[in-house]
Structure formats: structure tokens, C-alpha cells
PDB file of N, CA, C and O in Angstrom:
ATOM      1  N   UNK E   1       4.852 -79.685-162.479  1.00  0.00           N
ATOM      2  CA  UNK E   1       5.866 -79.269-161.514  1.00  0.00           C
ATOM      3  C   UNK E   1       5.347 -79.443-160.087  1.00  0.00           C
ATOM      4  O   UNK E   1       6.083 -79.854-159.191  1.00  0.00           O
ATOM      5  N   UNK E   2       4.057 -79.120-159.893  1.00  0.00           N
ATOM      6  CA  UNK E   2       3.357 -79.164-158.834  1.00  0.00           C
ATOM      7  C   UNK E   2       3.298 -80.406-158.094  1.00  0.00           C
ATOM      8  O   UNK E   2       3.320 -80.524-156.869  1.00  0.00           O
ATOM      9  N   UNK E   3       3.196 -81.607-159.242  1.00  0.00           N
ATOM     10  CA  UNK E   3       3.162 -82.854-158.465  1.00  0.00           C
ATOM     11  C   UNK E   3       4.673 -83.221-158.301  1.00  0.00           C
ATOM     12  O   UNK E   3       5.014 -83.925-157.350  1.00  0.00           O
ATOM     13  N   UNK E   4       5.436 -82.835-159.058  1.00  0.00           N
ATOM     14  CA  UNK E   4       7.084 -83.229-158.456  1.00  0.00           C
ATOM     15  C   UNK E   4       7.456 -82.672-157.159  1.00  0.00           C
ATOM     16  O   UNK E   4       8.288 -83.119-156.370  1.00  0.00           O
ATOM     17  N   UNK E   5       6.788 -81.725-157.060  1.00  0.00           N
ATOM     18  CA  UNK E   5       7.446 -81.082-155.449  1.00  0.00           C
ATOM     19  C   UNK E   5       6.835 -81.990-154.334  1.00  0.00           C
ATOM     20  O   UNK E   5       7.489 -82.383-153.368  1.00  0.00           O
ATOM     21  N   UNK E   6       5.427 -82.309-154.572  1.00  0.00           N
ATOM     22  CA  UNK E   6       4.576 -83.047-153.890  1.00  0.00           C
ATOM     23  C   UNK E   6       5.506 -84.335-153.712  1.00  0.00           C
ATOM     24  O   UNK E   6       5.561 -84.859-152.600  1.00  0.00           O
ATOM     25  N   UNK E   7       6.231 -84.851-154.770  1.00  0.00           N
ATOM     26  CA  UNK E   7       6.650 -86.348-154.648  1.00  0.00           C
ATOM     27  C   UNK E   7       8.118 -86.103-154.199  1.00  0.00           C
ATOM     28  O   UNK E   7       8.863 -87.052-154.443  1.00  0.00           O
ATOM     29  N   UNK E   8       8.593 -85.210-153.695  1.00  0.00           N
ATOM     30  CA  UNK E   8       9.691 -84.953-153.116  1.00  0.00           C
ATOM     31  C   UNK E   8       9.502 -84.598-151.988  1.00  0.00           C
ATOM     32  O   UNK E   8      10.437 -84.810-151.216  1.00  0.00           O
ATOM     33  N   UNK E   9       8.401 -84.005-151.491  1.00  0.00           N
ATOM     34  CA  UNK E   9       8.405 -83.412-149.997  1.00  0.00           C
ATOM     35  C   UNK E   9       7.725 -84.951-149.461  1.00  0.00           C
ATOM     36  O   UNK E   9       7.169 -84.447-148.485  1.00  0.00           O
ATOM     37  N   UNK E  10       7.472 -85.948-149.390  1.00  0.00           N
ATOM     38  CA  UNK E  10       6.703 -86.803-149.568  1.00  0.00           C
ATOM     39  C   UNK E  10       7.870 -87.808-148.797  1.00  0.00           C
ATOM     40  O   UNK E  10       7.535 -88.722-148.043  1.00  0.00           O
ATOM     41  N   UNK E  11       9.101 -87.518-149.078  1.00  0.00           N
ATOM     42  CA  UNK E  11       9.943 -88.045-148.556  1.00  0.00           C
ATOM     43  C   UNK E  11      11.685 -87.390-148.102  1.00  0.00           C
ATOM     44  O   UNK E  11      12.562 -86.884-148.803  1.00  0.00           O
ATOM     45  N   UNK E  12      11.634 -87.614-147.037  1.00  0.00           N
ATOM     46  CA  UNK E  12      12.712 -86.864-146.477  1.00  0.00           C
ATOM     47  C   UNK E  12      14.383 -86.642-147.101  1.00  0.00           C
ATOM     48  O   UNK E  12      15.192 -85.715-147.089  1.00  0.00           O
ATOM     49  N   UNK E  13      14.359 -88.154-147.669  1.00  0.00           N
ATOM     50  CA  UNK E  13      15.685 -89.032-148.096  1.00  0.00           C
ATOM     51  C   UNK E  13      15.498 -88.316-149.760  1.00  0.00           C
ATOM     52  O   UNK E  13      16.505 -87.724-150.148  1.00  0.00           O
ATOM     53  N   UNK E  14      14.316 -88.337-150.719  1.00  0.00           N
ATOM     54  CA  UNK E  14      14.489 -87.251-151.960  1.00  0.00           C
ATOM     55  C   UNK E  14      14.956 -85.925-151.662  1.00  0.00           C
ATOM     56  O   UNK E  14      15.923 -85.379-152.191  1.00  0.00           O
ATOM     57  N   UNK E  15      14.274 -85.491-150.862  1.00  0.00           N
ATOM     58  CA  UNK E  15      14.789 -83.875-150.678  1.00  0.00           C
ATOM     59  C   UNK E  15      15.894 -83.772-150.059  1.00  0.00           C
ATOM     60  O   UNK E  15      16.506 -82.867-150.628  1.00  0.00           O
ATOM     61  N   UNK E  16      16.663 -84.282-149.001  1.00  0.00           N
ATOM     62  CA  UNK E  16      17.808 -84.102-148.890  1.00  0.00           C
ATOM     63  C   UNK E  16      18.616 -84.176-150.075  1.00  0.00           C
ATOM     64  O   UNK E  16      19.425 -83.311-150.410  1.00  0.00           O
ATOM     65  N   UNK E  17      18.306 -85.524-150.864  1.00  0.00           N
ATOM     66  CA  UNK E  17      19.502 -85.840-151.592  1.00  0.00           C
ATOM     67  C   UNK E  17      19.481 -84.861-152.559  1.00  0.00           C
ATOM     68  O   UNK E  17      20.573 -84.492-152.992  1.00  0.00           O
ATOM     69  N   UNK E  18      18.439 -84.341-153.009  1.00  0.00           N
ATOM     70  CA  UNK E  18      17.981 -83.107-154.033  1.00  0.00           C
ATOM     71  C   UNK E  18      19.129 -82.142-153.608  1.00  0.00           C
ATOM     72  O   UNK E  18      20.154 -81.981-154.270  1.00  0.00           O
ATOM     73  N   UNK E  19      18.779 -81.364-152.144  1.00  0.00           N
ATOM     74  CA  UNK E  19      19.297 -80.693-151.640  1.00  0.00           C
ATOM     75  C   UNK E  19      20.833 -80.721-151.320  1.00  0.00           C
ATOM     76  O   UNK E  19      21.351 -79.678-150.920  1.00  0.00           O
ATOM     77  N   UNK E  20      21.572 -81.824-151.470  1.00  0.00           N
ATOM     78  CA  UNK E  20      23.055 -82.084-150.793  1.00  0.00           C
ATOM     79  C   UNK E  20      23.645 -81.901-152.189  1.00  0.00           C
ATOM     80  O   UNK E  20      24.700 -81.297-152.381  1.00  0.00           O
ATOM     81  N   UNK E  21      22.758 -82.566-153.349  1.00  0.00           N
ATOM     82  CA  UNK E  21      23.183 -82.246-155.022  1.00  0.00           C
ATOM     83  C   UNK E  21      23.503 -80.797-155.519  1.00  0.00           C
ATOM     84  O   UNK E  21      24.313 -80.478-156.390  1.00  0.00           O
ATOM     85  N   UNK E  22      22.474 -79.776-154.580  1.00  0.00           N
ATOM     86  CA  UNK E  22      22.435 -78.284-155.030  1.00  0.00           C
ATOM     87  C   UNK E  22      23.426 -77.765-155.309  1.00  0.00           C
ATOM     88  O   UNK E  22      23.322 -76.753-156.002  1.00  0.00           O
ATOM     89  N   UNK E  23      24.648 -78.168-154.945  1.00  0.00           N
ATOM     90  CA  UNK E  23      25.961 -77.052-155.097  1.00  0.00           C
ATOM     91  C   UNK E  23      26.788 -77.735-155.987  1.00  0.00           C
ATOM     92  O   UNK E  23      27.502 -76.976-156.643  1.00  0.00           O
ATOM     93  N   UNK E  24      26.979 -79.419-156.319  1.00  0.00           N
ATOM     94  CA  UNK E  24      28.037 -79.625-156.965  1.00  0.00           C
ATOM     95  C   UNK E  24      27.664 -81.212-157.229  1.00  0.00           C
ATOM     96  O   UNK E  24      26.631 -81.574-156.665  1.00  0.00           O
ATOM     97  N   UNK E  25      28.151 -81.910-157.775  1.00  0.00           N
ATOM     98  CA  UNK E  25      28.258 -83.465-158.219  1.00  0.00           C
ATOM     99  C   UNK E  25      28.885 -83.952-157.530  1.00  0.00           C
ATOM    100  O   UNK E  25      30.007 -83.496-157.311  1.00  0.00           O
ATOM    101  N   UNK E  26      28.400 -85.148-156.860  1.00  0.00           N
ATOM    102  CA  UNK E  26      28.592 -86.040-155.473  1.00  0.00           C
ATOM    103  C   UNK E  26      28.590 -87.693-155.956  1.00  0.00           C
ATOM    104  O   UNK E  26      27.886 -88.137-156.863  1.00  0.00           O
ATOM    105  N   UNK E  27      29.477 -88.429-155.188  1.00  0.00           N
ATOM    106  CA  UNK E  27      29.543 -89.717-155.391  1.00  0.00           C
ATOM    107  C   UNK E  27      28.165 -90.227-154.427  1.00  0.00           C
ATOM    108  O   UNK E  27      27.493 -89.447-153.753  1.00  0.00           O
ATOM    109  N   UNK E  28      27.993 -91.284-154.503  1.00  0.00           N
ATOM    110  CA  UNK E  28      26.635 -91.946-153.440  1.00  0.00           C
ATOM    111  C   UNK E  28      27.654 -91.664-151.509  1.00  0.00           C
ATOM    112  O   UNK E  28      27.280 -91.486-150.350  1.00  0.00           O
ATOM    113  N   UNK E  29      29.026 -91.789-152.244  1.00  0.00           N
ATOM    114  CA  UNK E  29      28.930 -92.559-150.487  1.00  0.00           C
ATOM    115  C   UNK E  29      29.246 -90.323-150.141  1.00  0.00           C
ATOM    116  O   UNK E  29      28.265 -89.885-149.541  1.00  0.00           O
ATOM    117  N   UNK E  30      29.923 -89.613-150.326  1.00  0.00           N
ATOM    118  CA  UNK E  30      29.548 -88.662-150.366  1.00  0.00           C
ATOM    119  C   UNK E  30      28.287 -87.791-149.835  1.00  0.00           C
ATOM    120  O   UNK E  30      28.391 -87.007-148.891  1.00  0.00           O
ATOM    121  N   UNK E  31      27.234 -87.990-150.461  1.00  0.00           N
ATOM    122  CA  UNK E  31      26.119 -88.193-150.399  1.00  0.00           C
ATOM    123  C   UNK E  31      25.647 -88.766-149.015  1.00  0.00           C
ATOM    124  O   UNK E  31      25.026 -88.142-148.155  1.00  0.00           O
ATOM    125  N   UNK E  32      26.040 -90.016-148.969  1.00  0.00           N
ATOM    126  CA  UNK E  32      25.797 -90.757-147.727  1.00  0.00           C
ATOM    127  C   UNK E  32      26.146 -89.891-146.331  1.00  0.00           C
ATOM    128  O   UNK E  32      25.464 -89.790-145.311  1.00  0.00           O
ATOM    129  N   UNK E  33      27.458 -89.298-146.651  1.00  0.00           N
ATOM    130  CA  UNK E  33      28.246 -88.406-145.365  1.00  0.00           C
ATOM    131  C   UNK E  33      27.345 -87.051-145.039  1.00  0.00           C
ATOM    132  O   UNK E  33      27.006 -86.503-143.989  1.00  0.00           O
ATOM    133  N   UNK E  34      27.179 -86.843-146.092  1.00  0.00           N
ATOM    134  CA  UNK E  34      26.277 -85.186-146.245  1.00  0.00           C
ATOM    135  C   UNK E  34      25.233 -85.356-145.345  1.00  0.00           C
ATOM    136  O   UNK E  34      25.015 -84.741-144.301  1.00  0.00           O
ATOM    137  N   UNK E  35      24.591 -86.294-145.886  1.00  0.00           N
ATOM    138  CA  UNK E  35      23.253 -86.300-145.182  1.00  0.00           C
ATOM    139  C   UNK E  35      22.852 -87.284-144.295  1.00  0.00           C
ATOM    140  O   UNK E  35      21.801 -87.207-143.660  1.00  0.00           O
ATOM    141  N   UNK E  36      23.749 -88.341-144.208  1.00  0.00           N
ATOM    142  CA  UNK E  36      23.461 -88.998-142.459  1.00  0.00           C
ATOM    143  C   UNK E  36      22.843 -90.263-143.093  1.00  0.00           C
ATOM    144  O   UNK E  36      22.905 -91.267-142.383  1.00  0.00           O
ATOM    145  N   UNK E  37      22.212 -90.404-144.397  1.00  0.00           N
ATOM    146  CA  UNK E  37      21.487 -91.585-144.951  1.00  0.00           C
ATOM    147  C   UNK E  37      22.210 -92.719-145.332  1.00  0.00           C
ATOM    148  O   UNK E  37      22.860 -92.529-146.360  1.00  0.00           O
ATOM    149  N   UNK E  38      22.335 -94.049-144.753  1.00  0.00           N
ATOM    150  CA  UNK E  38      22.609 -94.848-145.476  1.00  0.00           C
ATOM    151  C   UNK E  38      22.708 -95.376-146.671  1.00  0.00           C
ATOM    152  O   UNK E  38      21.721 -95.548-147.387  1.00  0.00           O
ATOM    153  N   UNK E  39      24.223 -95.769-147.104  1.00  0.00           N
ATOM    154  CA  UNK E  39      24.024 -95.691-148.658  1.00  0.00           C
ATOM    155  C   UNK E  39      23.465 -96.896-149.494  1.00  0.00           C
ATOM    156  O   UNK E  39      23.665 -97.098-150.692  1.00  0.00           O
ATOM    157  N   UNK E  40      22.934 -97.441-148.872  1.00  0.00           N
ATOM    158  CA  UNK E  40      21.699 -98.433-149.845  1.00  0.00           C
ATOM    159  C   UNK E  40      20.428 -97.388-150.006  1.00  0.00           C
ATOM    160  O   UNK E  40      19.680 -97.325-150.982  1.00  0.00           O
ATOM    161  N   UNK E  41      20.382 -96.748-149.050  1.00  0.00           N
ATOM    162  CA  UNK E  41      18.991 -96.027-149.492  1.00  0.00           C
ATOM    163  C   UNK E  41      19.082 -94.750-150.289  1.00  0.00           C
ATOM    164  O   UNK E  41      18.103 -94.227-150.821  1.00  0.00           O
ATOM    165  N   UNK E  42      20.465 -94.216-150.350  1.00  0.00           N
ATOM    166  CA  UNK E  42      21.085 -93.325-151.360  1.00  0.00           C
ATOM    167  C   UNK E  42      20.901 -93.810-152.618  1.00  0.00           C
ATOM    168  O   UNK E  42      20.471 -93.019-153.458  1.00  0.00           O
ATOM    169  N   UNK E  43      21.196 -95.263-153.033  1.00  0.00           N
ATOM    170  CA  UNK E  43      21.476 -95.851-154.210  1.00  0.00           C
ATOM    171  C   UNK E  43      19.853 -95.780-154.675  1.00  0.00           C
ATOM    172  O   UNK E  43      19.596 -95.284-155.771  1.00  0.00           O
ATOM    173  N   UNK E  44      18.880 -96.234-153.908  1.00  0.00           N
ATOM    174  CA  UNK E  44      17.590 -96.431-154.482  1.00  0.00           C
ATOM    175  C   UNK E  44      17.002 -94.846-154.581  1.00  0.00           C
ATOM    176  O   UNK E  44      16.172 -94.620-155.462  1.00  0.00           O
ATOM    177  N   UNK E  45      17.310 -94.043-153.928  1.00  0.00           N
ATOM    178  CA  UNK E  45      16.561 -92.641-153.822  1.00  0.00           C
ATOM    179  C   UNK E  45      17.340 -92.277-155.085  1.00  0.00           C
ATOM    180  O   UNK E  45      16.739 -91.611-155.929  1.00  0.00           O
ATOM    181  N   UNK E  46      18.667 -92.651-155.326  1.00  0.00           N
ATOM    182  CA  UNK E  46      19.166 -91.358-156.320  1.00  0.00           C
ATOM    183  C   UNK E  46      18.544 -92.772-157.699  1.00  0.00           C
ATOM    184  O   UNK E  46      18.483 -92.364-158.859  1.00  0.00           O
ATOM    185  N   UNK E  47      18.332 -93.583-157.556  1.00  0.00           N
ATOM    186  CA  UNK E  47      17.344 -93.972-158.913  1.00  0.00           C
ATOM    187  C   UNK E  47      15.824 -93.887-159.258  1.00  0.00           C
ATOM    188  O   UNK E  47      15.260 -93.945-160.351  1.00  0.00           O
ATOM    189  N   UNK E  48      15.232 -93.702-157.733  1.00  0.00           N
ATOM    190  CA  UNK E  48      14.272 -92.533-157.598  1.00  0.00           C
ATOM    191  C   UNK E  48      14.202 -91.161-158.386  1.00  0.00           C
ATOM    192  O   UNK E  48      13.274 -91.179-159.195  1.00  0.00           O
ATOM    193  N   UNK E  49      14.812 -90.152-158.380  1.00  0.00           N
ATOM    194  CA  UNK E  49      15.336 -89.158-158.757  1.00  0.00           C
ATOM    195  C   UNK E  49      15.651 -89.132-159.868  1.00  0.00           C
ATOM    196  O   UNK E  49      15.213 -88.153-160.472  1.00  0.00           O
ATOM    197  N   UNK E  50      16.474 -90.064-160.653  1.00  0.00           N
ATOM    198  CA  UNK E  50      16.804 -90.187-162.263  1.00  0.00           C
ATOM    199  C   UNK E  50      15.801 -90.248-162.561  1.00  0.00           C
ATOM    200  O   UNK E  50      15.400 -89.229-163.123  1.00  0.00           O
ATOM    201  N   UNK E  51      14.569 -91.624-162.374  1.00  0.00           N
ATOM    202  CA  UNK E  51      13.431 -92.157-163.055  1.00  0.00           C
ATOM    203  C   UNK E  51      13.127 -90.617-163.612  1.00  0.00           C
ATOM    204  O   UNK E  51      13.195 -90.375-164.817  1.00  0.00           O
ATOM    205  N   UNK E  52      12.771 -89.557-162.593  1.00  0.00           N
ATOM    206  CA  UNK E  52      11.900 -88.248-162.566  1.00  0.00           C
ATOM    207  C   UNK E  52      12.745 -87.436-163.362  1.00  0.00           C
ATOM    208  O   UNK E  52      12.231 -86.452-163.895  1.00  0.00           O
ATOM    209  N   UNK E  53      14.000 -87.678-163.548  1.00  0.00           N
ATOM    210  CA  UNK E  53      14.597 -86.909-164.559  1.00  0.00           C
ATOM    211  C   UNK E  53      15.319 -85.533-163.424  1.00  0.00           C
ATOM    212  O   UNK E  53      15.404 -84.336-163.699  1.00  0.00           O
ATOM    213  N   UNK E  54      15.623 -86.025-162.524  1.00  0.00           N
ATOM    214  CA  UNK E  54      15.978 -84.786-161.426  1.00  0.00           C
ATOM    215  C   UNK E  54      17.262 -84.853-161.553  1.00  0.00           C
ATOM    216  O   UNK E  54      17.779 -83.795-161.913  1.00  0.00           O
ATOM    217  N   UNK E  55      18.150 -85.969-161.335  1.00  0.00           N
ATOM    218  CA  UNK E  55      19.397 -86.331-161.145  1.00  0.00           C
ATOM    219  C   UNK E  55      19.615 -86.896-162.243  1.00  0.00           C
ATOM    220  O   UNK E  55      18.809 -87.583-162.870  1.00  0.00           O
ATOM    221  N   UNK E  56      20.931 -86.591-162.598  1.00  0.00           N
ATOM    222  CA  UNK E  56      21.734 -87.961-163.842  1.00  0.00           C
ATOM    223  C   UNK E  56      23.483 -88.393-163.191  1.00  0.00           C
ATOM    224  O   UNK E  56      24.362 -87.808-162.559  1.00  0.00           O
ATOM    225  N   UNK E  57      23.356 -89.233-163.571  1.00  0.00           N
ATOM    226  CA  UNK E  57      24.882 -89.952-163.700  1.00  0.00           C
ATOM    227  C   UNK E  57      26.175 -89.012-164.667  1.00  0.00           C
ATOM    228  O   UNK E  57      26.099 -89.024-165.896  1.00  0.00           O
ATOM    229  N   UNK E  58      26.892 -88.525-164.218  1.00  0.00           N
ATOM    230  CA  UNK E  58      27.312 -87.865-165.391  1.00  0.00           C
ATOM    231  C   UNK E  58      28.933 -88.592-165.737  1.00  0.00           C
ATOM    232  O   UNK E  58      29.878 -87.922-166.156  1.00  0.00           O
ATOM    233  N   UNK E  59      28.989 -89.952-165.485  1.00  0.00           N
ATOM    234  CA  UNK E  59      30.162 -90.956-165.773  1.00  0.00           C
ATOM    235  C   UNK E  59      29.621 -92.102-165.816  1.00  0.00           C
ATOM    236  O   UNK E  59      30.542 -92.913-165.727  1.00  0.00           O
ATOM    237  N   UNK E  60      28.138 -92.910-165.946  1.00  0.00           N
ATOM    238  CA  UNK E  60      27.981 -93.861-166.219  1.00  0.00           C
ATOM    239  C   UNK E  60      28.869 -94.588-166.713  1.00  0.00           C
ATOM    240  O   UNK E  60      28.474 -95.752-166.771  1.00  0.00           O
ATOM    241  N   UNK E  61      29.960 -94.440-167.125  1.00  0.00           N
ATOM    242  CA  UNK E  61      30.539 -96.092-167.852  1.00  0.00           C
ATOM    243  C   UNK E  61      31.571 -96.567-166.764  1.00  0.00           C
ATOM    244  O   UNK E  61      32.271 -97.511-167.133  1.00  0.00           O
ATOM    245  N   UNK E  62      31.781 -96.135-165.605  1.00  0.00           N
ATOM    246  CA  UNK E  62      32.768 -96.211-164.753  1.00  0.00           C
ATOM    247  C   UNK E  62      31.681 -96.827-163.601  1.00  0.00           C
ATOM    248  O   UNK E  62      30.669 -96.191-163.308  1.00  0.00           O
ATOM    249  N   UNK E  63      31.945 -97.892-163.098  1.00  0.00           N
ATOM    250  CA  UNK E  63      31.552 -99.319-162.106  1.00  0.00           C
ATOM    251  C   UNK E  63      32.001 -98.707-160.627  1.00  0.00           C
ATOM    252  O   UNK E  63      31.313 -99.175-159.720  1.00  0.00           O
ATOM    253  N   UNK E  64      33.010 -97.759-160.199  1.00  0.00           N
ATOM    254  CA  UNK E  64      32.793 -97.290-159.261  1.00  0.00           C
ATOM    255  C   UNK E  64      33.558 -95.648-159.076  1.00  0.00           C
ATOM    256  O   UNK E  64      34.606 -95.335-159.640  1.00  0.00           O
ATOM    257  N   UNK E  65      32.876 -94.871-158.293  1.00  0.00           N
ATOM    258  CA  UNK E  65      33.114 -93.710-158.455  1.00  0.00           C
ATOM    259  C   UNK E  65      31.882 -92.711-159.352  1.00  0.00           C
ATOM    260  O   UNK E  65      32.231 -91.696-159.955  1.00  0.00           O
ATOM    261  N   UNK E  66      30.854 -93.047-159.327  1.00  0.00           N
ATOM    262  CA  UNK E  66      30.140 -92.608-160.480  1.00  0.00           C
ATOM    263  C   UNK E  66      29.380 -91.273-159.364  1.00  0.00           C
ATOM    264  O   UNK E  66      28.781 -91.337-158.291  1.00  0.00           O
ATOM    265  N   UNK E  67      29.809 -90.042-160.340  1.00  0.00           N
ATOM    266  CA  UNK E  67      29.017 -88.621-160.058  1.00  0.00           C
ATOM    267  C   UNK E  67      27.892 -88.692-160.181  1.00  0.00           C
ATOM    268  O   UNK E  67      27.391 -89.433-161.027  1.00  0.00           O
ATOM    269  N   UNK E  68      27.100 -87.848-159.273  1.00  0.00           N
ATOM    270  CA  UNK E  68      25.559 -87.334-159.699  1.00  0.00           C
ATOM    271  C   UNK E  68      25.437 -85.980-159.745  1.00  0.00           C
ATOM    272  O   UNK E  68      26.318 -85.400-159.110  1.00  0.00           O
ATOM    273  N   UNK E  69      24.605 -85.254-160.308  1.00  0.00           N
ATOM    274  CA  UNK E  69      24.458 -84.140-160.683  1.00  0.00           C
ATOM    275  C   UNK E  69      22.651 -84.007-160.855  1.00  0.00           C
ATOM    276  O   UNK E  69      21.956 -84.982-161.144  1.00  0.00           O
ATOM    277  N   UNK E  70      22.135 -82.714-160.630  1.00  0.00           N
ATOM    278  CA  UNK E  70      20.963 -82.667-160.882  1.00  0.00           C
ATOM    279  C   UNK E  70      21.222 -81.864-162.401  1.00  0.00           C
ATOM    280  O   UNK E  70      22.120 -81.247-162.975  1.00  0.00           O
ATOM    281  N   UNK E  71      19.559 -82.386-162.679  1.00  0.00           N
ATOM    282  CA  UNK E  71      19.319 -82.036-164.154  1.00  0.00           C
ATOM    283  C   UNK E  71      19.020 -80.271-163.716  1.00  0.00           C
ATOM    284  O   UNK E  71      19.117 -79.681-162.640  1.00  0.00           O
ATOM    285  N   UNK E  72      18.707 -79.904-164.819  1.00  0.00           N
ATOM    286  CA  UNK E  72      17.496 -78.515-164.981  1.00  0.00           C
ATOM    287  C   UNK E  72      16.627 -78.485-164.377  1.00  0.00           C
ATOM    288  O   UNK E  72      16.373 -77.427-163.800  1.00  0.00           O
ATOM    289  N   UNK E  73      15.488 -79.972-164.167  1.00  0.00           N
ATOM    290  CA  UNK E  73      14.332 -79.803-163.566  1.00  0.00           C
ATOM    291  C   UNK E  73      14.654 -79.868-162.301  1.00  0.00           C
ATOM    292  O   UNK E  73      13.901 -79.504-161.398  1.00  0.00           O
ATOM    293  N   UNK E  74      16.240 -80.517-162.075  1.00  0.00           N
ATOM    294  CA  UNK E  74      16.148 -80.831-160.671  1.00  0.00           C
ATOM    295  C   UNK E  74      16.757 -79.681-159.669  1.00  0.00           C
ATOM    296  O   UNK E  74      17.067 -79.754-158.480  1.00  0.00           O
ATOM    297  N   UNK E  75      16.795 -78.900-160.339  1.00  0.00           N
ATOM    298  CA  UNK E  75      17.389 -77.535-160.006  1.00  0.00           C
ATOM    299  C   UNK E  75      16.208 -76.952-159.889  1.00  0.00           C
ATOM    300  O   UNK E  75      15.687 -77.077-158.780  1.00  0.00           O
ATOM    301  N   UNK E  76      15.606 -76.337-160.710  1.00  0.00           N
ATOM    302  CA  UNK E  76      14.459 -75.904-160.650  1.00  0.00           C
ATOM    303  C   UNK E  76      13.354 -76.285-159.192  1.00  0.00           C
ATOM    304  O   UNK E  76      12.786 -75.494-158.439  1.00  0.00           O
ATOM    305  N   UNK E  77      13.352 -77.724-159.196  1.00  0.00           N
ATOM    306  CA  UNK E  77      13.154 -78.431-157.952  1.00  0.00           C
ATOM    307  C   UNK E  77      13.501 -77.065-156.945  1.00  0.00           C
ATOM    308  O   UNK E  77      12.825 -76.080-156.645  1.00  0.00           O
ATOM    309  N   UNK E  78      14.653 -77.430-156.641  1.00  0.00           N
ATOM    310  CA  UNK E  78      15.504 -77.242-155.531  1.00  0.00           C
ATOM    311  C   UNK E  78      14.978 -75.754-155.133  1.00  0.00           C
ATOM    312  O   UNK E  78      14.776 -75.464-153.953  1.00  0.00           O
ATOM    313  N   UNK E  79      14.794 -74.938-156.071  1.00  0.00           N
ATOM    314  CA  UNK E  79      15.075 -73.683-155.440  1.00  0.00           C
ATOM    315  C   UNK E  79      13.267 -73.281-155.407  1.00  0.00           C
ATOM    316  O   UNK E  79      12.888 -72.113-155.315  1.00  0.00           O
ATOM    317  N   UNK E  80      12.366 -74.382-155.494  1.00  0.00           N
ATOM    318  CA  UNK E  80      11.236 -73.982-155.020  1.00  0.00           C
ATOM    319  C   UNK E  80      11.151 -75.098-153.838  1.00  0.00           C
ATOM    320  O   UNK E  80       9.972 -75.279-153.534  1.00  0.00           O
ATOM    321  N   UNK E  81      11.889 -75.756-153.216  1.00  0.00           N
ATOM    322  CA  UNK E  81      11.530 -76.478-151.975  1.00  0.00           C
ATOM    323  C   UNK E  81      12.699 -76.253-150.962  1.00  0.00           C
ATOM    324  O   UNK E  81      12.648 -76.755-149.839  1.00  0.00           O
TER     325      UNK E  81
END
């Protein structure tokens, strides 16, 4: 757990997006508005974030419009950073 917080504080664009996830399931461009980040770098941070198991897709089969949501861990995350 220790090194996940480390690899989130590590970068500004994880922890926001961690953080903008905290309350509810967000599209990328969403996301994008929340937090001021361009959404190419939304797209790579929030596959950042899956890799780690923080975030998931929770409509993968749909090409546009697709939700994110944090997992358990990525909750857990959240409320220690």
C-alpha cells in the first residue's frame, strides 16, 4: 500500500484523477473539466491507474462514453492521500 501512495503522489495528474473519481463515475472528458488536465493525458493516467488496479471501466464494450470508477484499492487510496 505504501508504495502505491508513493506512485501516486509521484504525480500530480494520478492523484487528481484518483481524487475527481472519489465521489462518483466520470467519463475522460468529464474528468478532463474537473481537473484542468488535458484529455490525452487523462486517457494515459486513467490506464495508469487500471494497470494498478485503482480505476476500472465499468462499460467497456461501448467505443464512446465509457465510465470510470475507482476500485476498493482505489478508494482506499483516496482516503489516505
Amino acid at each position: 500500500m505504501k508504495a502505491t501512495i508513493e506512485y501516486i503522489e509521484k504525480s500530480k495528474y494520478r492523484s487528481k484523477v484518483l481524487k475527481t473519481l472519489a465521489n462518483n463515475a466520470k467519463m475522460p472528458s468529464e474528468i478532463s473539466k474537473d481537473t484542468g488536465i488535458v484529455q490525452n493525458h487523462i486517457s494515459n493516467t486513467l490506464r495508469q491507474l487500471k494497470d494498478h488496479d485503482l480505476v476500472e471501466c465499468i462499460n467497456p464494450e461501448v467505443r464512446k462514453g465509457r465510465l470510470y470508477r475507482l476500485t476498493e484499492n482505489g478508494e482506499e487510496i483516496v482516503d489516505k492521500i
